[in-house]
Structure formats: structure tokens, C-alpha cells
Tab-separated table of C-alpha atoms in Angstrom:
chain	number	residue	atom	x	y	z
W	267	ILE	CA	88.786	108.591	-51.523
W	268	GLU	CA	90.043	112.401	-50.500
W	269	PRO	CA	87.702	114.365	-52.461
W	270	GLY	CA	88.934	115.262	-55.812
W	271	THR	CA	91.981	113.102	-55.801
W	272	PHE	CA	90.759	110.324	-57.594
W	273	PRO	CA	89.398	109.717	-60.311
W	274	THR	CA	91.601	112.041	-62.506
W	275	MET	CA	91.803	113.529	-66.098
W	276	LYS	CA	94.519	110.975	-66.628
W	277	VAL	CA	93.821	108.162	-64.391
W	278	VAL	CA	90.179	107.869	-64.843
W	279	GLY	CA	89.396	104.817	-62.686
W	280	GLY	CA	90.887	101.592	-60.993
W	281	PHE	CA	90.456	99.621	-57.791
W	282	ASP	CA	92.511	98.401	-54.802
W	283	PHE	CA	92.292	94.964	-54.228
W	284	ALA	CA	95.101	95.018	-51.489
W	285	GLY	CA	94.246	98.201	-49.396
W	286	ILE	CA	97.186	98.559	-46.878
W	287	CYS	CA	97.979	95.428	-45.900
W	288	ASP	CA	100.123	95.961	-43.199
W	289	ILE	CA	99.172	93.872	-40.536
W	290	GLY	CA	101.790	92.038	-38.885
W	291	ALA	CA	101.494	88.773	-40.726
W	292	PHE	CA	103.059	91.064	-43.729
W	293	GLU	CA	106.177	91.974	-42.218
W	294	ASN	CA	107.893	89.329	-43.071
W	295	GLY	CA	106.525	89.795	-47.173
W	296	ALA	CA	103.782	87.279	-46.817
W	297	PRO	CA	101.680	87.956	-49.890
W	298	CYS	CA	98.183	89.854	-49.849
W	299	ASP	CA	95.607	86.572	-49.310
W	300	GLY	CA	92.133	88.042	-48.966
W	301	VAL	CA	92.464	87.600	-45.458
W	302	PHE	CA	94.238	90.305	-44.253
W	303	ASN	CA	94.300	92.496	-47.273
W	304	VAL	CA	91.187	95.318	-47.444
W	305	PRO	CA	90.155	96.199	-50.315
W	306	ASP	CA	89.556	99.734	-51.176
W	307	PRO	CA	88.434	101.796	-53.920
W	308	ASP	CA	91.250	103.959	-54.553
W	309	PRO	CA	93.961	102.887	-55.980
W	310	LEU	CA	96.610	105.208	-54.795
W	311	ASP	CA	100.246	104.601	-55.188
W	312	PHE	CA	102.137	103.982	-52.229
W	313	ASN	CA	105.343	102.524	-52.934
W	314	GLY	CA	106.313	104.648	-56.313
W	315	HIS	CA	106.098	101.872	-58.390
W	316	GLY	CA	103.117	102.119	-60.642
W	317	SER	CA	103.454	105.435	-60.703
W	318	HIS	CA	106.180	105.460	-62.342
W	319	VAL	CA	105.485	102.423	-64.931
W	320	GLY	CA	102.411	104.536	-65.510
W	321	GLY	CA	104.156	107.370	-66.553
W	322	THR	CA	106.170	105.533	-68.975
W	323	ALA	CA	103.390	103.954	-70.745
W	324	ALA	CA	101.321	107.089	-70.804
W	325	GLY	CA	102.435	110.080	-68.654
W	326	ILE	CA	101.322	113.232	-70.015
W	327	GLY	CA	105.199	114.962	-68.615
W	328	ASN	CA	106.227	118.112	-67.321
W	329	GLU	CA	109.250	120.257	-66.951
W	330	ASN	CA	110.972	117.138	-65.308
W	331	ILE	CA	109.505	113.851	-66.820
W	332	GLY	CA	109.573	113.306	-70.549
W	333	PRO	CA	106.159	112.505	-71.541
W	334	GLY	CA	104.772	108.597	-72.112
W	335	VAL	CA	104.942	106.516	-74.874
W	336	ALA	CA	101.508	106.567	-75.249
W	337	TYR	CA	100.539	110.074	-73.260
W	338	GLU	CA	97.359	110.753	-74.330
W	339	ALA	CA	95.814	107.678	-73.481
W	340	ASP	CA	93.915	106.835	-70.096
W	341	LEU	CA	95.463	104.905	-67.203
W	342	TYR	CA	93.559	102.861	-64.700
W	343	GLY	CA	95.304	101.697	-61.521
W	344	ILE	CA	94.457	98.177	-60.559
W	345	LYS	CA	96.451	97.961	-57.433
W	346	VAL	CA	97.252	94.082	-56.678
W	347	PHE	CA	100.286	95.061	-53.593
W	348	GLY	CA	99.870	96.065	-50.389
W	349	ASP	CA	102.004	99.110	-49.309
W	350	SER	CA	104.223	96.920	-47.333
W	351	ALA	CA	103.866	93.698	-48.898
W	352	VAL	CA	106.715	92.529	-51.519
W	353	SER	CA	104.332	89.370	-53.123
W	354	THR	CA	100.724	89.037	-53.858
W	355	ILE	CA	98.249	86.559	-55.380
W	356	LEU	CA	95.611	89.566	-56.555
W	357	THR	CA	97.276	89.291	-59.706
W	358	ALA	CA	94.191	87.143	-61.190
W	359	ALA	CA	92.159	89.179	-59.479
W	360	GLY	CA	93.201	92.542	-60.910
W	361	ILE	CA	93.336	90.986	-64.657
W	362	GLU	CA	89.732	90.308	-64.303
W	363	TRP	CA	88.790	93.469	-63.005
W	364	ALA	CA	90.500	94.842	-66.627
W	365	MET	CA	88.602	92.575	-68.688
W	366	ASP	CA	84.979	94.147	-66.936
W	367	PRO	CA	85.523	96.981	-65.172
W	368	ASN	CA	82.233	97.261	-64.224
W	369	GLY	CA	81.367	93.782	-63.354
W	370	ASP	CA	78.465	93.173	-65.722
W	371	GLY	CA	79.458	89.782	-66.942
W	372	ASP	CA	79.688	92.039	-70.184
W	373	MET	CA	83.368	92.753	-71.835
W	374	SER	CA	83.084	94.878	-74.013
W	375	ASP	CA	84.065	97.617	-72.032
W	376	ARG	CA	87.340	95.863	-71.193
W	377	LEU	CA	90.770	97.697	-71.577
W	378	ASP	CA	92.554	97.880	-74.423
W	379	VAL	CA	96.104	97.122	-72.997
W	380	ILE	CA	97.044	95.387	-69.729
W	381	ASN	CA	100.650	95.988	-68.425
W	382	MET	CA	101.922	93.894	-65.762
W	383	SER	CA	105.670	94.553	-64.499
W	384	LEU	CA	105.370	92.200	-61.752
W	385	GLY	CA	106.014	88.374	-61.555
W	386	SER	CA	107.597	85.357	-60.025
W	387	THR	CA	110.850	83.402	-61.657
W	388	LEU	CA	110.852	80.343	-63.414
W	389	GLY	CA	107.219	80.826	-64.905
W	390	ASP	CA	104.623	78.363	-64.999
W	391	PRO	CA	102.280	78.243	-67.922
W	392	ASP	CA	99.258	76.937	-65.438
W	393	ASP	CA	100.108	79.689	-62.855
W	394	PRO	CA	96.870	81.395	-62.689
W	395	SER	CA	98.800	84.554	-63.482
W	396	SER	CA	99.176	83.119	-66.597
W	397	VAL	CA	96.336	81.621	-67.339
W	398	THR	CA	93.815	84.530	-66.651
W	399	SER	CA	96.742	86.765	-68.562
W	400	ASN	CA	95.377	84.352	-71.782
W	401	ALA	CA	91.993	84.801	-70.984
W	402	ALA	CA	92.377	88.348	-71.376
W	403	ALA	CA	94.192	88.057	-74.570
W	404	ASP	CA	91.388	86.170	-75.424
W	405	VAL	CA	88.951	88.572	-75.442
W	406	GLY	CA	91.098	91.299	-77.224
W	407	ILE	CA	93.431	92.674	-74.895
W	408	ILE	CA	97.075	93.353	-74.945
W	409	VAL	CA	98.304	91.646	-72.596
W	410	VAL	CA	102.151	93.165	-71.713
W	411	THR	CA	104.319	91.934	-68.504
W	412	SER	CA	107.881	91.792	-67.644
W	413	ALA	CA	110.505	89.121	-68.231
W	414	GLY	CA	111.789	89.355	-64.739
W	415	ASN	CA	115.127	90.399	-63.067
W	416	ASP	CA	116.813	87.237	-62.829
W	417	ASN	CA	119.484	87.344	-65.155
W	418	ASP	CA	121.124	85.296	-67.702
W	419	VAL	CA	119.559	81.575	-66.297
W	420	PRO	CA	117.635	79.330	-69.194
W	421	TYR	CA	113.774	79.006	-67.928
W	422	ILE	CA	114.180	82.066	-65.435
W	423	LEU	CA	111.769	83.894	-67.377
W	424	GLY	CA	108.470	84.531	-64.964
W	425	SER	CA	104.804	84.307	-64.442
W	426	PRO	CA	102.802	85.643	-65.857
W	427	GLY	CA	105.052	86.674	-68.767
W	428	VAL	CA	105.388	82.730	-70.033
W	429	ALA	CA	101.579	82.912	-70.659
W	430	SER	CA	101.840	82.351	-74.673
W	431	HIS	CA	99.039	84.859	-75.633
W	432	ALA	CA	101.098	87.370	-73.452
W	433	ILE	CA	103.960	89.653	-74.595
W	434	ALA	CA	106.994	89.549	-72.169
W	435	VAL	CA	109.685	92.072	-72.279
W	436	ALA	CA	113.363	91.846	-71.747
W	437	ALA	CA	115.278	95.170	-70.884
W	438	SER	CA	117.472	96.831	-72.694
W	439	THR	CA	120.404	100.066	-72.396
W	440	THR	CA	118.887	103.620	-73.490
W	441	GLY	CA	119.899	105.042	-76.555
W	442	GLY	CA	121.689	108.388	-76.104
W	443	LEU	CA	122.621	108.237	-72.784
W	444	GLU	CA	125.531	110.530	-71.185
W	445	TYR	CA	128.209	108.242	-69.665
W	446	ALA	CA	130.803	109.284	-67.609
W	447	GLY	CA	133.778	107.931	-68.062
W	448	VAL	CA	137.699	108.408	-69.637
W	449	GLU	CA	138.679	109.131	-73.436
W	450	ILE	CA	141.982	108.758	-75.005
W	451	ALA	CA	142.260	110.496	-77.894
W	452	GLU	CA	145.499	108.924	-79.242
W	453	GLY	CA	147.610	106.011	-79.186
W	454	ALA	CA	147.617	102.175	-78.075
W	455	ALA	CA	145.246	103.122	-75.564
W	456	ALA	CA	142.584	105.213	-77.986
W	457	GLY	CA	139.053	105.315	-77.585
W	458	THR	CA	135.862	106.218	-74.638
W	459	TYR	CA	135.970	103.611	-71.361
W	460	ALA	CA	132.984	104.186	-69.457
W	461	GLY	CA	132.921	104.243	-66.134
W	462	ASN	CA	131.028	105.322	-62.768
W	463	GLU	CA	132.103	109.192	-60.824
W	464	SER	CA	132.727	108.466	-57.145
W	465	ALA	CA	130.081	109.010	-54.922
W	466	PHE	CA	132.559	110.352	-51.515
W	467	ASP	CA	131.080	112.358	-49.377
W	468	PRO	CA	131.258	115.939	-50.008
W	469	PRO	CA	133.369	118.444	-50.823
W	470	ASN	CA	134.670	115.598	-53.224
W	471	PRO	CA	133.393	117.430	-56.509
W	472	ARG	CA	131.177	116.212	-59.724
W	473	LEU	CA	132.656	116.552	-62.837
W	474	ALA	CA	129.061	117.882	-63.953
W	475	ASP	CA	130.300	120.662	-61.092
W	476	THR	CA	134.386	121.221	-62.606
W	477	GLY	CA	133.720	120.234	-66.504
W	478	PRO	CA	135.717	118.134	-68.195
W	479	VAL	CA	139.304	117.237	-66.472
W	480	SER	CA	142.241	116.669	-69.409
W	481	GLY	CA	145.927	115.786	-69.223
W	482	SER	CA	148.595	113.452	-68.996
W	483	ILE	CA	147.454	110.243	-67.100
W	484	VAL	CA	150.366	108.685	-64.491
W	485	ALA	CA	150.311	105.147	-63.140
W	486	VAL	CA	150.891	105.847	-59.384
W	487	GLU	CA	153.546	103.906	-57.754
W	488	PRO	CA	153.055	102.007	-55.661
W	489	PHE	CA	150.387	101.085	-57.974
W	490	GLU	CA	147.585	100.635	-55.742
W	491	GLY	CA	148.146	103.949	-54.204
W	492	CYS	CA	147.885	102.476	-50.456
W	493	THR	CA	150.725	104.690	-48.976
W	494	ALA	CA	152.376	107.922	-50.072
W	495	LEU	CA	152.901	108.100	-53.828
W	496	THR	CA	156.896	107.392	-54.430
W	497	ASN	CA	156.179	109.271	-57.555
W	498	ALA	CA	154.416	112.221	-56.657
W	499	ASP	CA	156.683	114.381	-58.563
W	500	GLU	CA	155.534	112.718	-61.859
W	501	VAL	CA	151.984	112.756	-60.662
W	502	ALA	CA	151.751	115.912	-59.473
W	503	GLY	CA	149.381	118.056	-61.819
W	504	ASN	CA	148.157	115.061	-63.822
W	505	ILE	CA	145.601	112.595	-63.406
W	506	ALA	CA	146.692	109.182	-61.315
W	507	LEU	CA	146.138	105.898	-62.428
W	508	ILE	CA	145.580	103.488	-59.358
W	509	SER	CA	144.410	100.055	-59.752
W	510	ARG	CA	141.538	98.534	-56.908
W	511	GLY	CA	142.538	96.714	-53.694
W	512	SER	CA	144.582	96.205	-50.418
W	513	CYS	CA	142.936	99.738	-49.113
W	514	ALA	CA	140.052	101.668	-48.970
W	515	PHE	CA	139.236	103.913	-51.999
W	516	VAL	CA	139.626	106.911	-49.743
W	517	ASP	CA	142.621	106.315	-48.906
W	518	LYS	CA	143.470	106.109	-52.644
W	519	HIS	CA	142.440	109.601	-53.177
W	520	VAL	CA	143.550	111.294	-50.200
W	521	ASN	CA	147.417	109.881	-51.519
W	522	ALA	CA	146.532	111.298	-55.139
W	523	VAL	CA	145.151	114.666	-53.428
W	524	ALA	CA	148.527	114.828	-51.528
W	525	ALA	CA	150.675	114.273	-54.749
W	526	GLY	CA	149.203	116.693	-56.562
W	527	ALA	CA	146.623	114.985	-58.967
W	528	SER	CA	144.477	117.218	-61.131
W	529	ALA	CA	142.343	113.964	-61.188
W	530	VAL	CA	141.411	110.085	-60.443
W	531	ILE	CA	141.316	106.902	-62.889
W	532	VAL	CA	140.392	103.620	-60.524
W	533	TYR	CA	140.377	100.875	-62.223
W	534	ASN	CA	139.051	97.049	-61.024
W	535	ASN	CA	141.555	93.999	-60.510
W	536	GLN	CA	138.230	91.801	-60.258
W	537	GLY	CA	136.849	92.019	-63.132
W	538	ASN	CA	134.551	94.627	-65.353
W	539	GLY	CA	132.220	95.462	-62.754
W	540	LEU	CA	131.718	99.403	-61.936
W	541	ILE	CA	131.412	100.122	-58.373
W	542	ASN	CA	130.296	103.199	-56.813
W	543	MET	CA	132.961	104.580	-54.801
W	544	GLY	CA	131.886	106.020	-51.472
W	545	GLY	CA	132.920	106.972	-48.295
W	546	ASP	CA	133.939	110.342	-46.183
W	547	GLY	CA	135.114	112.327	-49.077
W	548	THR	CA	137.083	114.818	-46.140
W	549	GLY	CA	140.044	116.254	-48.018
W	550	ILE	CA	139.359	114.955	-51.482
W	551	ASP	CA	138.718	117.855	-53.438
W	552	ILE	CA	139.217	116.326	-57.716
W	553	PRO	CA	136.833	114.501	-59.617
W	554	SER	CA	137.454	110.957	-60.191
W	555	ILE	CA	136.260	107.627	-62.387
W	556	PHE	CA	135.833	103.946	-61.631
W	557	ILE	CA	136.610	101.528	-64.636
W	558	GLY	CA	136.932	97.973	-65.711
W	559	GLN	CA	139.523	95.765	-65.160
W	560	ASP	CA	140.442	95.156	-68.930
W	561	ASP	CA	140.582	99.001	-69.563
W	562	GLY	CA	142.623	99.859	-66.654
W	563	LEU	CA	145.283	97.300	-68.047
W	564	THR	CA	144.622	98.458	-71.428
W	565	ILE	CA	145.881	102.500	-70.482
W	566	ALA	CA	148.853	100.768	-67.937
W	567	ALA	CA	149.986	98.677	-70.405
W	568	ALA	CA	149.894	101.502	-72.776
W	569	LEU	CA	151.953	103.599	-70.563
W	570	GLU	CA	154.977	101.206	-70.585
W	571	ALA	CA	155.620	102.340	-74.130
W	572	GLU	CA	154.192	105.943	-73.934
W	573	ALA	CA	152.960	108.830	-72.916
W	574	VAL	CA	149.200	108.714	-72.632
W	575	SER	CA	146.843	112.070	-72.454
W	576	GLY	CA	143.096	111.206	-71.612
W	577	THR	CA	139.852	113.732	-70.559
W	578	LEU	CA	137.546	113.019	-67.715
W	579	ASP	CA	133.592	113.792	-68.393
W	580	SER	CA	130.461	112.653	-67.515
W	581	GLY	CA	129.014	113.421	-70.838
W	582	PHE	CA	130.314	111.006	-73.177
W	583	ILE	CA	127.419	109.535	-75.871
W	584	ILE	CA	129.049	105.907	-76.054
W	585	PRO	CA	127.113	104.089	-79.152
W	586	GLU	CA	128.197	100.831	-78.843
W	587	PHE	CA	126.290	101.124	-75.638
W	588	ASP	CA	122.719	101.396	-76.981
W	589	ASP	CA	120.408	98.836	-77.057
W	590	ASN	CA	122.712	95.819	-74.927
W	591	ILE	CA	120.565	93.626	-72.988
W	592	ALA	CA	120.943	94.430	-69.456
W	593	THR	CA	122.467	91.953	-67.259
W	594	PHE	CA	119.656	91.695	-64.714
W	595	SER	CA	116.982	90.762	-67.454
W	596	SER	CA	116.163	87.576	-67.281
W	597	ARG	CA	116.095	84.374	-69.788
W	598	GLY	CA	114.220	82.062	-71.375
W	599	PRO	CA	112.539	80.172	-73.564
W	600	GLY	CA	109.176	79.584	-71.493
W	601	GLN	CA	108.408	76.752	-69.396
W	602	GLY	CA	106.041	74.418	-70.743
W	603	GLY	CA	107.441	73.292	-74.135
W	604	SER	CA	110.364	76.053	-74.819
W	605	THR	CA	108.023	78.558	-75.756
W	606	CYS	CA	109.496	81.686	-77.949
W	607	LYS	CA	110.284	83.940	-74.942
W	608	PRO	CA	110.508	86.853	-74.388
W	609	GLU	CA	109.075	88.007	-77.311
W	610	VAL	CA	110.830	91.759	-77.350
W	611	THR	CA	112.989	94.064	-75.567
W	612	ALA	CA	112.650	97.987	-74.745
W	613	PRO	CA	114.542	100.527	-72.390
W	614	GLY	CA	114.569	99.324	-68.518
W	615	VAL	CA	118.282	100.994	-67.512
W	616	ALA	CA	117.812	104.643	-66.087
W	617	ILE	CA	114.841	105.413	-67.099
W	618	VAL	CA	113.094	108.723	-65.825
W	619	SER	CA	109.575	109.077	-65.270
W	620	ALA	CA	107.345	109.753	-62.256
W	621	ALA	CA	107.884	109.651	-58.868
W	622	ALA	CA	104.920	109.249	-56.310
W	623	GLN	CA	103.832	111.242	-53.703
W	624	THR	CA	106.220	114.192	-55.123
W	625	GLY	CA	103.474	116.247	-56.813
W	626	SER	CA	105.880	116.527	-60.142
W	627	GLY	CA	109.161	114.861	-59.466
W	628	ALA	CA	110.772	112.469	-61.094
W	629	ALA	CA	112.301	109.320	-60.399
W	630	THR	CA	115.203	107.395	-61.752
W	631	LEU	CA	114.447	103.365	-61.875
W	632	GLN	CA	115.752	100.397	-63.691
W	633	GLY	CA	114.391	96.649	-64.439
W	634	THR	CA	111.981	94.676	-66.801
W	635	SER	CA	109.587	96.953	-64.697
W	636	MET	CA	110.764	99.708	-66.774
W	637	SER	CA	110.847	97.911	-70.025
W	638	ALA	CA	107.038	96.365	-69.854
W	639	PRO	CA	105.256	99.807	-69.806
W	640	HIS	CA	107.419	100.868	-73.160
W	641	ILE	CA	105.842	98.357	-75.233
W	642	ALA	CA	102.370	98.855	-73.390
W	643	GLY	CA	102.321	102.352	-74.571
W	644	VAL	CA	103.209	101.275	-77.731
W	645	ALA	CA	100.742	98.583	-77.969
W	646	ALA	CA	97.986	101.636	-77.090
W	647	LEU	CA	99.111	103.541	-80.266
W	648	LEU	CA	99.231	100.510	-82.374
W	649	ARG	CA	95.551	99.941	-80.874
W	650	GLU	CA	94.316	103.219	-82.145
W	651	GLN	CA	96.085	102.999	-85.696
W	652	HIS	CA	94.558	99.686	-85.821
W	653	PRO	CA	91.355	99.485	-84.055
W	654	ASP	CA	90.229	96.211	-85.307
W	655	ALA	CA	92.692	93.853	-85.710
W	656	ASP	CA	93.067	91.553	-83.052
W	657	GLN	CA	95.123	91.383	-80.439
W	658	SER	CA	97.810	88.589	-81.795
W	659	VAL	CA	98.208	91.107	-84.606
W	660	ILE	CA	99.484	93.947	-82.538
W	661	LYS	CA	101.805	91.512	-80.820
W	662	SER	CA	103.268	90.602	-84.067
W	663	ILE	CA	103.781	94.083	-85.165
W	664	ILE	CA	105.316	94.655	-82.457
W	665	MET	CA	108.001	92.164	-82.850
W	666	GLY	CA	108.340	92.322	-86.415
W	667	SER	CA	109.433	95.672	-86.293
W	668	THR	CA	112.841	95.301	-84.285
W	669	VAL	CA	116.375	96.013	-84.665
W	670	PRO	CA	119.045	93.058	-83.271
W	671	ALA	CA	120.106	93.885	-79.644
W	672	GLN	CA	123.919	95.065	-79.519
W	673	SER	CA	126.549	93.713	-78.066
W	674	PRO	CA	129.874	95.019	-76.954
W	675	SER	CA	131.583	91.615	-76.749
W	676	GLY	CA	130.846	91.093	-80.697
W	677	VAL	CA	128.910	87.606	-79.558
W	678	ALA	CA	125.428	87.741	-81.198
W	679	ILE	CA	122.596	87.809	-78.778
W	680	PRO	CA	120.292	84.766	-78.734
W	681	ILE	CA	116.414	85.089	-79.100
W	682	THR	CA	116.280	83.485	-75.523
W	683	LEU	CA	117.313	86.720	-74.184
W	684	GLN	CA	116.033	89.520	-76.986
W	685	GLY	CA	113.260	88.054	-78.170
W	686	THR	CA	112.933	89.556	-82.341
W	687	GLY	CA	115.374	92.287	-81.049
W	688	VAL	CA	114.602	95.961	-79.336
W	689	ILE	CA	111.566	97.987	-80.295
W	690	ARG	CA	111.027	100.762	-82.744
W	691	ALA	CA	107.732	102.463	-82.506
W	692	ASP	CA	108.749	104.285	-85.653
W	693	LEU	CA	108.677	100.868	-87.905
W	694	ALA	CA	106.174	99.476	-86.031
W	695	ALA	CA	103.791	102.245	-86.980
W	696	GLN	CA	104.961	101.362	-90.728
W	697	ALA	CA	104.164	98.117	-90.415
W	698	THR	CA	102.426	96.757	-93.752
W	699	VAL	CA	102.378	92.913	-93.016
W	700	TYR	CA	102.905	90.822	-89.999
W	701	ALA	CA	103.347	87.123	-89.411
W	702	GLU	CA	100.587	84.724	-87.906
W	703	ASP	CA	103.384	83.134	-85.453
W	704	ALA	CA	105.628	86.193	-85.173
W	705	CYS	CA	108.239	83.609	-83.721
W	706	LEU	CA	108.531	79.573	-84.182
W	707	SER	CA	109.638	77.526	-82.024
W	708	PHE	CA	110.681	73.500	-82.432
W	709	GLY	CA	110.541	73.316	-78.872
W	710	ARG	CA	113.340	71.798	-76.501
W	711	VAL	CA	115.693	69.687	-79.232
W	712	ASP	CA	117.885	66.563	-78.285
W	713	ALA	CA	121.077	67.842	-80.675
W	714	SER	CA	122.809	64.726	-79.941
W	715	TYR	CA	121.193	63.102	-83.490
W	716	THR	CA	119.657	64.464	-86.044
W	717	GLN	CA	116.189	65.800	-86.794
W	718	GLU	CA	114.051	67.337	-89.204
W	719	HIS	CA	111.383	69.320	-88.520
W	720	THR	CA	109.093	71.896	-90.489
W	721	VAL	CA	106.788	74.951	-88.330
W	722	LYS	CA	104.770	77.145	-90.758
W	723	THR	CA	103.863	80.529	-90.228
W	724	LEU	CA	101.270	82.544	-92.432
W	725	VAL	CA	102.798	86.234	-93.780
W	726	ARG	CA	99.578	88.355	-94.252
W	727	ASN	CA	99.262	92.122	-95.460
W	728	LEU	CA	98.014	94.635	-93.099
W	729	GLU	CA	95.624	97.160	-94.175
W	730	ILE	CA	96.596	100.191	-92.479
W	731	GLN	CA	93.756	102.285	-91.028
W	732	ARG	CA	94.048	105.762	-90.329
């Protein structure tokens, strides 16, 4: 430990079970397995993941980063990944340290909350990390884990998130984010279409530099813009609408610039995914946006019947995009009986938090690794509010104070993707009741014949202690 670097007023304790873990065996991502790893009393973060997560849960904040959810809480750094390894079997050891930090067998000094932004796919309740998570909950620790980043696949939610007493957290989009996009105020195509700004090498300008660009939208001819535009006179001074396909994005933009376009909109021809257009930006001195196929076709169809004017900007707030389940978020239910997993959802997209080894810098990351510490922070606040409540009560309060995730398509989000919904810390703090079983599962139901099942829970009044 370098003198004066650890512990600090914020990171008050911890341990490094993995060490640097960089012996040749780990070049191919082998785990820290107790043979090659070298435990170390200093849990200094090399990769940056832990610092980002810790900042979200309980960071102090500065001019670059907002404060964490429970910004006055103490942090303990328990490092189970090596500096260059991508897997670990040290999770259970780390959990046990949190249960008994001084190792004297008396767990009265246990930590209040464990956050584990880690896991493996297709979670197994008998995995050592799952078993130890339940053991930690049994002694009163609130255990929060990531659901996983393995997409909308049934039962893919990971370990230790599958542990029955753990809180597995799905990821959602953050409320109030500003999006780059195209706004059309009137006509058949009226609406705001979110997109990605181009990422060409300079001098390609950003909308944050140029400010909003408004004008008539003109569909280029040929429609993919791969050769000199035959309707250059119409495009001059206006916003060029171009379809993806057949040639490089750079070529499309160069041809639009040559025709005198003020900006470019490129729309996908292979679905609604948003692509980061990149390449050599030489000669591309106008901003541009990439939008999805459906949005582009809507604008193109409107142009066939009427004049269409629009605005490109980087600062659109689109409420319909708040609280959407992230496409990468792992789906439940939990293995071992089709259990209620994930339990809850929190923001996990475009999360700004601490950047390790920068002193005071910020990093923007996404994943259920980023959503879990939001819930860990809320759990810490609720532990302070209800110091005598069992961890299961805190878990139930969190699950019972959510709002439903939004669906851009209008189709309801299944509970196996969002749990009970997206966290609302203010509602959790105002809770007056909780259910002993916040989620009732009927297990795996065979829908080929009629069945009757009864599952009961008990709703209790909550004595709010202040």
C-alpha cells in the first residue's frame, strides 16, 4: 500500500483476493484460481469497473460526476478479479470477507450491503457464489447483483443473481437523457426521431459545435447517394436524406457536400439499429445523423406527397425513451424452479461515474453492472431509514415501490425482463407497507391443460423509523 492511499475517508476498508493475476496462464482469460493469484491488502482498481460501480452506489461527486445514490455511505473495496483476468472463482471468498471483515468469527461487524456487478450466464442456484450470497443474506446483508448482459433469452440470467435472497437488477434507459436526432414539426412525418451523430474523423463538425441545423429535407437521387447526385440543385442548401447501402458512409457524405447540402440524414436499410458512422472525414464539413429504417421510410414516404422541413439537434429529450429495458439486459426467470428473476430494474445505459486513475475524471459505461449499484445505493439509504428491518423487508420495499418499464412498441414488458419494474427511490422512502413475498411465482406451468394453483403472501404495515 502506497503511504496515504488506502484506506481513505470514503474507501474505508477492503481486500484484494486476486492480486495482479497476470502470470502467463491468464493471457487467455483463465480465472484467478488460488494458485496464480497473489492476494494483496490493497484493493486498488486497475481495470476501472469497480471505481465506476462504487461511484454510482456511494461516490462523493465533483464538478465532472454527480454524487452517488448513497453519497455519505462508506465503501469497502473487495477485489476478486485480477488486473488482466476476465473471470474469477474468488467471489465466494469476497462475500465471506463482507460477512466477517476482521475474520474473528463474529459477524456483528458485517457490511450492510454487498454489490456484485459480476456473474455468469444461465445462473445455477447451487453455484458457490449463489450459495454464499444466500448465506450473506441469512446474516442480514442486503445482497445486490447484476442480472447479466446476455439479452432477451429465457433463463439466461446469471449467478449469483439467481440466488433466492439476492436482488438481481435489470438495466433500463435513464430518464431525462438528451438524444441526437431529427425533429419534424408538421405533416405526415411529424415527430422526433432519435439517432446517432456521425463519428467521422475531423473536420466533420458535431451538432454541439454547430448548433441545430434546420431546413427542407430532400431525398437524394440516386437514393443511396453513392455517386454524384443527379438532383444536386434541389439538395443545395437543404438537408439530404440518404439510404444506407452499396457504398461507404464517407462516400455518401462527400457526394452530399459536393451538392451543397447543409446536413445529412442517413437511414438504415436493414432494421432499426443505430450505427455509428465513421471513417476519414476529409472534406465532410457538415453534421449528420443516422436513424432507423422505419423512421427513414416514414420521412421518405412523406416526401413523396408534400414538402417536409426538419431540424437536426443533439439535445432532444424524448420521454418515450425513459425507463426502456436495455436490449442487452438478461432475461429470467431463475433456474432451479422458474423463480422470480430479475427482481427489479434500474438505470444501466449511459451512466456517468468515476474513471479510475484519473483523479477526478468521469467515464460513461453501460450494462447491468451499472444498474446494480443504483439499487445497492437505495438499499443503503433504506437500511439507514429502517435500521432494524430484516434484509428481506428492504428487498420487498424496493420491489414494491417501482413503476412499469416503458415499451416503445406499446407491448407490455414481461416480468421476466423487468421484475416488478423500474426503481423509484422516493417511493421506496415513502413506503408504509411491504409484502413478505414481493413476487409470487407459480413455477414452470404446463399450459397444455388447465391447472389451479394458490400462492399466498402476507402484507404487513411498516413502522417507519426516523
